[in-house]
Amino acid sequence: MAEKERTAIVLLVDGSEEMEAVTVVDVLRRAGIAVTIAGVWDGSCVKCSRNVKICTDAVFTDATQDKSYDIVILPGGLNGSKAFASSVEVGRLLQKQDSENKLIAAICAAPTALKTHNIGKGKRITSYPSMKKDLCEDYEYCEDKVVVDGNLITSRGPATAIDFSLTIIKELLNEEKAKNVANGLLYEGYK
């Protein structure tokens, strides 16, 4: 019997961190994970934090209507993370994902959106260093590159995006697949 295809949704808004978004999408697709890039606001392109434009696969409302994903991923970027935090729709998706004990991943400043939407409080997390003070009271803050606690995966920033992506592969698929993708990337830092 064939294994069920794993699915991921990467949310994007103007101000999202492009390195984190593109790295995650690329690395997960190399592992055979079906990734949907969903623009939270209307429009087919998002202008990221360094003025790189990324065309989305779908608008958030269409991508999430009557569909669930194995993992919801929030790239960082300060303005993008603030937009995720202020979005009622993103909050509903994260709360649904959390209530079903499905994976949620956030990198860089995006863990602040998790806090706003009451996701994973009390769990171990990490973030971009300047976000630490905003998260310490509600989470057990760690300074590792990537932190996994239950259904929550968090990471530090652009330079940790490959480790973050490989950890997502490990959690969704398995360690061997993560190592194979790392080898294909010629990435020696993954353990």
PDB file of N, CA, C and O in Angstrom, residues 74 81-96 98 104 110-121 139:
ATOM      1  N   LEU A  74       5.011  29.071   9.195  1.00  0.00           N
ATOM      2  CA  LEU A  74       5.073  30.525   9.175  1.00  0.00           C
ATOM      3  C   LEU A  74       6.525  30.962   9.048  1.00  0.00           C
ATOM      4  O   LEU A  74       7.311  30.787   9.982  1.00  0.00           O
ATOM      5  N   SER A  81       5.453  38.707  10.380  1.00  0.00           N
ATOM      6  CA  SER A  81       5.027  38.086  11.635  1.00  0.00           C
ATOM      7  C   SER A  81       3.947  38.906  12.329  1.00  0.00           C
ATOM      8  O   SER A  81       3.006  38.354  12.898  1.00  0.00           O
ATOM      9  N   LYS A  82       4.077  40.225  12.257  1.00  0.00           N
ATOM     10  CA  LYS A  82       3.029  41.094  12.830  1.00  0.00           C
ATOM     11  C   LYS A  82       1.706  40.885  12.088  1.00  0.00           C
ATOM     12  O   LYS A  82       0.640  40.869  12.702  1.00  0.00           O
ATOM     13  N   ALA A  83       1.790  40.716  10.772  1.00  0.00           N
ATOM     14  CA  ALA A  83       0.574  40.472   9.984  1.00  0.00           C
ATOM     15  C   ALA A  83      -0.055  39.131  10.358  1.00  0.00           C
ATOM     16  O   ALA A  83      -1.280  39.027  10.481  1.00  0.00           O
ATOM     17  N   PHE A  84       0.761  38.093  10.552  1.00  0.00           N
ATOM     18  CA  PHE A  84       0.231  36.796  10.995  1.00  0.00           C
ATOM     19  C   PHE A  84      -0.451  36.938  12.353  1.00  0.00           C
ATOM     20  O   PHE A  84      -1.505  36.369  12.597  1.00  0.00           O
ATOM     21  N   ALA A  85       0.172  37.695  13.238  1.00  0.00           N
ATOM     22  CA  ALA A  85      -0.373  37.877  14.585  1.00  0.00           C
ATOM     23  C   ALA A  85      -1.713  38.610  14.554  1.00  0.00           C
ATOM     24  O   ALA A  85      -2.597  38.313  15.350  1.00  0.00           O
ATOM     25  N   SER A  86      -1.869  39.539  13.629  1.00  0.00           N
ATOM     26  CA  SER A  86      -3.107  40.328  13.581  1.00  0.00           C
ATOM     27  C   SER A  86      -4.214  39.672  12.762  1.00  0.00           C
ATOM     28  O   SER A  86      -5.342  40.155  12.755  1.00  0.00           O
ATOM     29  N   SER A  87      -3.925  38.554  12.100  1.00  0.00           N
ATOM     30  CA  SER A  87      -4.912  37.898  11.246  1.00  0.00           C
ATOM     31  C   SER A  87      -5.769  36.901  12.023  1.00  0.00           C
ATOM     32  O   SER A  87      -5.268  35.890  12.525  1.00  0.00           O
ATOM     33  N   VAL A  88      -7.053  37.175  12.081  1.00  0.00           N
ATOM     34  CA  VAL A  88      -8.000  36.267  12.729  1.00  0.00           C
ATOM     35  C   VAL A  88      -8.017  34.926  11.999  1.00  0.00           C
ATOM     36  O   VAL A  88      -8.072  33.861  12.625  1.00  0.00           O
ATOM     37  N   GLU A  89      -7.950  34.962  10.662  1.00  0.00           N
ATOM     38  CA  GLU A  89      -7.990  33.729   9.860  1.00  0.00           C
ATOM     39  C   GLU A  89      -6.771  32.848  10.140  1.00  0.00           C
ATOM     40  O   GLU A  89      -6.895  31.632  10.268  1.00  0.00           O
ATOM     41  N   VAL A  90      -5.593  33.465  10.233  1.00  0.00           N
ATOM     42  CA  VAL A  90      -4.383  32.697  10.553  1.00  0.00           C
ATOM     43  C   VAL A  90      -4.533  32.104  11.953  1.00  0.00           C
ATOM     44  O   VAL A  90      -4.210  30.929  12.176  1.00  0.00           O
ATOM     45  N   GLY A  91      -5.047  32.875  12.881  1.00  0.00           N
ATOM     46  CA  GLY A  91      -5.275  32.368  14.236  1.00  0.00           C
ATOM     47  C   GLY A  91      -6.188  31.159  14.259  1.00  0.00           C
ATOM     48  O   GLY A  91      -5.899  30.170  14.943  1.00  0.00           O
ATOM     49  N   ARG A  92      -7.266  31.222  13.503  1.00  0.00           N
ATOM     50  CA  ARG A  92      -8.204  30.080  13.438  1.00  0.00           C
ATOM     51  C   ARG A  92      -7.516  28.836  12.883  1.00  0.00           C
ATOM     52  O   ARG A  92      -7.715  27.726  13.390  1.00  0.00           O
ATOM     53  N   LEU A  93      -6.720  29.016  11.812  1.00  0.00           N
ATOM     54  CA  LEU A  93      -6.023  27.880  11.216  1.00  0.00           C
ATOM     55  C   LEU A  93      -5.039  27.274  12.220  1.00  0.00           C
ATOM     56  O   LEU A  93      -4.996  26.051  12.389  1.00  0.00           O
ATOM     57  N   LEU A  94      -4.272  28.109  12.887  1.00  0.00           N
ATOM     58  CA  LEU A  94      -3.294  27.611  13.854  1.00  0.00           C
ATOM     59  C   LEU A  94      -3.989  26.905  15.020  1.00  0.00           C
ATOM     60  O   LEU A  94      -3.541  25.835  15.458  1.00  0.00           O
ATOM     61  N   GLN A  95      -5.083  27.450  15.508  1.00  0.00           N
ATOM     62  CA  GLN A  95      -5.800  26.837  16.621  1.00  0.00           C
ATOM     63  C   GLN A  95      -6.422  25.502  16.223  1.00  0.00           C
ATOM     64  O   GLN A  95      -6.404  24.542  17.004  1.00  0.00           O
ATOM     65  N   LYS A  96      -6.935  25.420  15.003  1.00  0.00           N
ATOM     66  CA  LYS A  96      -7.474  24.156  14.506  1.00  0.00           C
ATOM     67  C   LYS A  96      -6.359  23.114  14.393  1.00  0.00           C
ATOM     68  O   LYS A  96      -6.512  21.972  14.827  1.00  0.00           O
ATOM     69  N   ASP A  98      -3.549  23.028  15.980  1.00  0.00           N
ATOM     70  CA  ASP A  98      -3.093  22.683  17.320  1.00  0.00           C
ATOM     71  C   ASP A  98      -4.090  21.753  18.010  1.00  0.00           C
ATOM     72  O   ASP A  98      -3.694  20.770  18.646  1.00  0.00           O
ATOM     73  N   ILE A 104       2.916  22.414  13.585  1.00  0.00           N
ATOM     74  CA  ILE A 104       2.983  23.856  13.325  1.00  0.00           C
ATOM     75  C   ILE A 104       4.453  24.226  13.406  1.00  0.00           C
ATOM     76  O   ILE A 104       5.140  23.830  14.352  1.00  0.00           O
ATOM     77  N   ALA A 110       8.328  34.781  13.641  1.00  0.00           N
ATOM     78  CA  ALA A 110       6.992  34.184  13.564  1.00  0.00           C
ATOM     79  C   ALA A 110       6.499  33.534  14.864  1.00  0.00           C
ATOM     80  O   ALA A 110       5.283  33.505  15.087  1.00  0.00           O
ATOM     81  N   PRO A 111       7.365  33.029  15.758  1.00  0.00           N
ATOM     82  CA  PRO A 111       6.832  32.511  17.013  1.00  0.00           C
ATOM     83  C   PRO A 111       6.029  33.544  17.815  1.00  0.00           C
ATOM     84  O   PRO A 111       5.184  33.168  18.623  1.00  0.00           O
ATOM     85  N   THR A 112       6.233  34.829  17.567  1.00  0.00           N
ATOM     86  CA  THR A 112       5.424  35.839  18.259  1.00  0.00           C
ATOM     87  C   THR A 112       3.962  35.741  17.827  1.00  0.00           C
ATOM     88  O   THR A 112       3.063  36.041  18.618  1.00  0.00           O
ATOM     89  N   ALA A 113       3.713  35.320  16.600  1.00  0.00           N
ATOM     90  CA  ALA A 113       2.333  35.107  16.151  1.00  0.00           C
ATOM     91  C   ALA A 113       1.725  33.904  16.867  1.00  0.00           C
ATOM     92  O   ALA A 113       0.524  33.901  17.170  1.00  0.00           O
ATOM     93  N   LEU A 114       2.534  32.898  17.155  1.00  0.00           N
ATOM     94  CA  LEU A 114       2.037  31.754  17.923  1.00  0.00           C
ATOM     95  C   LEU A 114       1.566  32.220  19.292  1.00  0.00           C
ATOM     96  O   LEU A 114       0.508  31.817  19.768  1.00  0.00           O
ATOM     97  N   LYS A 115       2.356  33.079  19.923  1.00  0.00           N
ATOM     98  CA  LYS A 115       1.991  33.609  21.236  1.00  0.00           C
ATOM     99  C   LYS A 115       0.665  34.361  21.164  1.00  0.00           C
ATOM    100  O   LYS A 115      -0.225  34.140  21.987  1.00  0.00           O
ATOM    101  N   THR A 116       0.524  35.227  20.178  1.00  0.00           N
ATOM    102  CA  THR A 116      -0.703  36.017  20.034  1.00  0.00           C
ATOM    103  C   THR A 116      -1.935  35.123  19.914  1.00  0.00           C
ATOM    104  O   THR A 116      -2.985  35.423  20.470  1.00  0.00           O
ATOM    105  N   HIS A 117      -1.792  34.015  19.200  1.00  0.00           N
ATOM    106  CA  HIS A 117      -2.924  33.118  18.961  1.00  0.00           C
ATOM    107  C   HIS A 117      -3.000  31.969  19.982  1.00  0.00           C
ATOM    108  O   HIS A 117      -3.726  30.997  19.763  1.00  0.00           O
ATOM    109  N   ASN A 118      -2.239  32.085  21.090  1.00  0.00           N
ATOM    110  CA  ASN A 118      -2.268  31.102  22.184  1.00  0.00           C
ATOM    111  C   ASN A 118      -1.917  29.687  21.750  1.00  0.00           C
ATOM    112  O   ASN A 118      -2.563  28.718  22.139  1.00  0.00           O
ATOM    113  N   ILE A 119      -0.859  29.579  20.962  1.00  0.00           N
ATOM    114  CA  ILE A 119      -0.404  28.277  20.479  1.00  0.00           C
ATOM    115  C   ILE A 119       0.826  27.821  21.264  1.00  0.00           C
ATOM    116  O   ILE A 119       1.824  28.531  21.328  1.00  0.00           O
ATOM    117  N   GLY A 120       0.734  26.661  21.859  1.00  0.00           N
ATOM    118  CA  GLY A 120       1.878  26.003  22.478  1.00  0.00           C
ATOM    119  C   GLY A 120       2.461  26.660  23.710  1.00  0.00           C
ATOM    120  O   GLY A 120       3.617  26.387  24.051  1.00  0.00           O
ATOM    121  N   LYS A 121       1.706  27.486  24.383  1.00  0.00           N
ATOM    122  CA  LYS A 121       2.263  28.157  25.567  1.00  0.00           C
ATOM    123  C   LYS A 121       2.749  27.124  26.581  1.00  0.00           C
ATOM    124  O   LYS A 121       2.125  26.104  26.787  1.00  0.00           O
ATOM    125  N   TYR A 139       6.793  30.825  27.310  1.00  0.00           N
ATOM    126  CA  TYR A 139       7.404  29.611  26.777  1.00  0.00           C
ATOM    127  C   TYR A 139       8.697  29.311  27.522  1.00  0.00           C
ATOM    128  O   TYR A 139       9.273  30.185  28.159  1.00  0.00           O
TER     129      TYR A 139
END
